[in-house]
Amino acid sequence: MDINTLKQEIEQLKIAKNKELSSGAKINSFNEDELLLKYTDLLTELRKDGVHRIEELNQQIVATKKNRMLEPAEKTSLIEGYKAEIEKAKTVATANKDEDAKYSKEAVAYSNALYKVYSKQVNKEENEKLVKIKNTYDSDCAKIASSFGKLLENIQNPEERAVKNTEYKSALFDAKKEYLSASDKCKDTKNQVSVDHVQMNRNLRNGKTKLSEDFAMGFKDYIYKFKLSKFLLDNGLYLAIAVFFIVCIIVAPISGNGTLFSLPNILTILEQSSTRMFYALGVAGLILLAGTDLSICRMVALGAVVTGLILHPGMNIVTFFGMGPWDFTAIPMIVRLLMALSLSVILCVAFSCFAGVFTAKLKIHPFISTLASQLIIYGLLFFGTSGTPVGSIDSNIKDLIGGRWILGVINGQLITFPKLIIPAVIAIIVAWFIWNKTTFGKNMYAVGGNSEAAAVSGISVFKVTMGVFIMAGIFYGCGAFLEAFKANASAGTGQGYELDAIAACVVGGISFNGGIGKIGGAVIGVIIFTSLTYCLTFLGIDTNLQFVFKGFIIIAAVALDSVKYLKRK
């Protein structure tokens, strides 16, 4: 249609439509509103030979590059032709830019005004329907109860009464099902108005989104889908833990233990979480594949011992399989750091791959393969070092990487920031990127959800499984390297860390059934478990009783995960 004609029709309709909106006249439809359709047609015409043509030509260029049927010279010729057309389209787009912006702004403003009136009408109509539906349902239930009540009064035979009771319950079930179906239709209608409004505005802005609209639609969609039972199933454990922490915060000063909820305590909890974050990020991938890893504690000891040996100031007191002791102080510190980190990662990756091969190739459950590698590492490490701690590392480098920055004095307290938090944050970002922004991450979810279906779709289950084991080994190696900056390492370092890491992932929502979970969940789980231990210690609770609290949290998390899994089935 001619652009000028559309402009004239829009100007004529604007006056009439604005009067309709202000008068409160009934609106029959949002998407089929005459003025909105005219705006859509006008904007389509303004963009047809400009921005839309540019998008179309760019898609053709991409398709041409991927087309293996074309010769290189032919591809080049076609692409050059498309680029020349793009330049022409850019000229048209520039010429229509001001008008496009003007009518787009007008159209969105009218769309918002129309939606405001139309949504009120629809909500009122659907709410009235909901009242009628509820009244009908109550009436039907009363009739069913009255009808079957009379029948049951005259039946003495127990078997006949049982049959009639079943029929009675079935009739009530059918009535409720019909009521819920009708109610959902009303809710769908109300929700669809909001969706149509946002989609219309995006179309009028040529696909551009608006944060406020996205937030409003997301909130309405959440309210629309909200069910208390599902909310409690998904978040009940977190709510219980939150209540526990609130109680601890209240009880701490009353019991004379001081203020629990303070900035120094929060930073200490984050510092204690920092190295454990690496172990949770590593095992999270294996749990996503419906597996686990029991060798984390020994990986930690292995990497920490190696790091301690290399970074020890002066001659080591430890010999390894009769070799040594060594003195690495003649080597520049930066080289020693790189040696320690590299060896820690390489050794952890090597043992992780050892377990991974048996799992990926022979389908041995990771519980067994990682248990075997745990025992092998422990035996080699304890026999090789005789269980002797390697001693502290160089104080200067310990302060450089594992120390704290002084932030200042607040309310009479010296506030320091733990440096170990920084590498933990970097690890979280890297893990999040791998899980969410790479093909490998998508394949992890596919293999974890259904390995057979993933294999049929062309995904190499072996490569993905080995990749997850290698990734886990890298995280363990980095975490073990940093662990040496916290304490004197020995063959017993990291005892029980595997259980904390696995439990943190499960509490964070990474399902043992595979294919479900997020990195954010593992992070939250680590912080929850570290905070739990810190709070109980702060309140003076016996260490042995702390295991009881952890045990209840773990069984509750796994039980909730199982219930959700059974519901999905």
Coordinates of C-alpha atoms in Angstrom, one line a residue, residues 233 236-238 240-241 499-500 502-508 510 512-513 528-529 532 546-564:
L233 CA 8.9 -28.1 46.7
G236 CA 11.3 -25.3 50.9
L237 CA 14.9 -26.4 51.9
Y238 CA 16.2 -22.9 51.2
A240 CA 14.2 -23.7 56.2
I241 CA 18.0 -22.9 56.0
L499 CA 31.2 -35.1 50.7
D500 CA 30.9 -31.4 51.3
I502 CA 28.8 -33.3 46.5
A503 CA 26.4 -32.2 49.1
A504 CA 26.8 -28.5 48.1
C505 CA 25.9 -29.4 44.5
V506 CA 22.8 -31.4 45.6
V507 CA 21.6 -28.7 47.9
G508 CA 22.2 -26.2 45.1
I510 CA 22.0 -30.2 40.6
F512 CA 21.6 -36.8 40.9
N513 CA 19.3 -38.0 38.2
I528 CA 25.2 -22.5 52.5
F529 CA 27.4 -25.4 53.8
L532 CA 26.3 -23.6 58.3
Q546 CA 27.6 -30.4 63.2
F547 CA 27.6 -33.6 61.2
V548 CA 24.0 -34.3 62.3
F549 CA 22.9 -30.9 60.9
K550 CA 24.7 -31.6 57.6
G551 CA 23.2 -35.1 57.4
F552 CA 19.6 -33.8 57.7
I553 CA 20.2 -31.1 55.1
I554 CA 21.7 -33.7 52.6
I555 CA 18.9 -36.2 53.0
A556 CA 16.3 -33.4 52.8
A557 CA 17.9 -32.1 49.6
V558 CA 18.1 -35.6 48.0
A559 CA 14.5 -36.4 49.0
L560 CA 13.2 -33.2 47.5
D561 CA 15.1 -33.9 44.3
S562 CA 13.7 -37.4 44.2
V563 CA 10.1 -36.1 44.6
K564 CA 10.6 -33.6 41.8

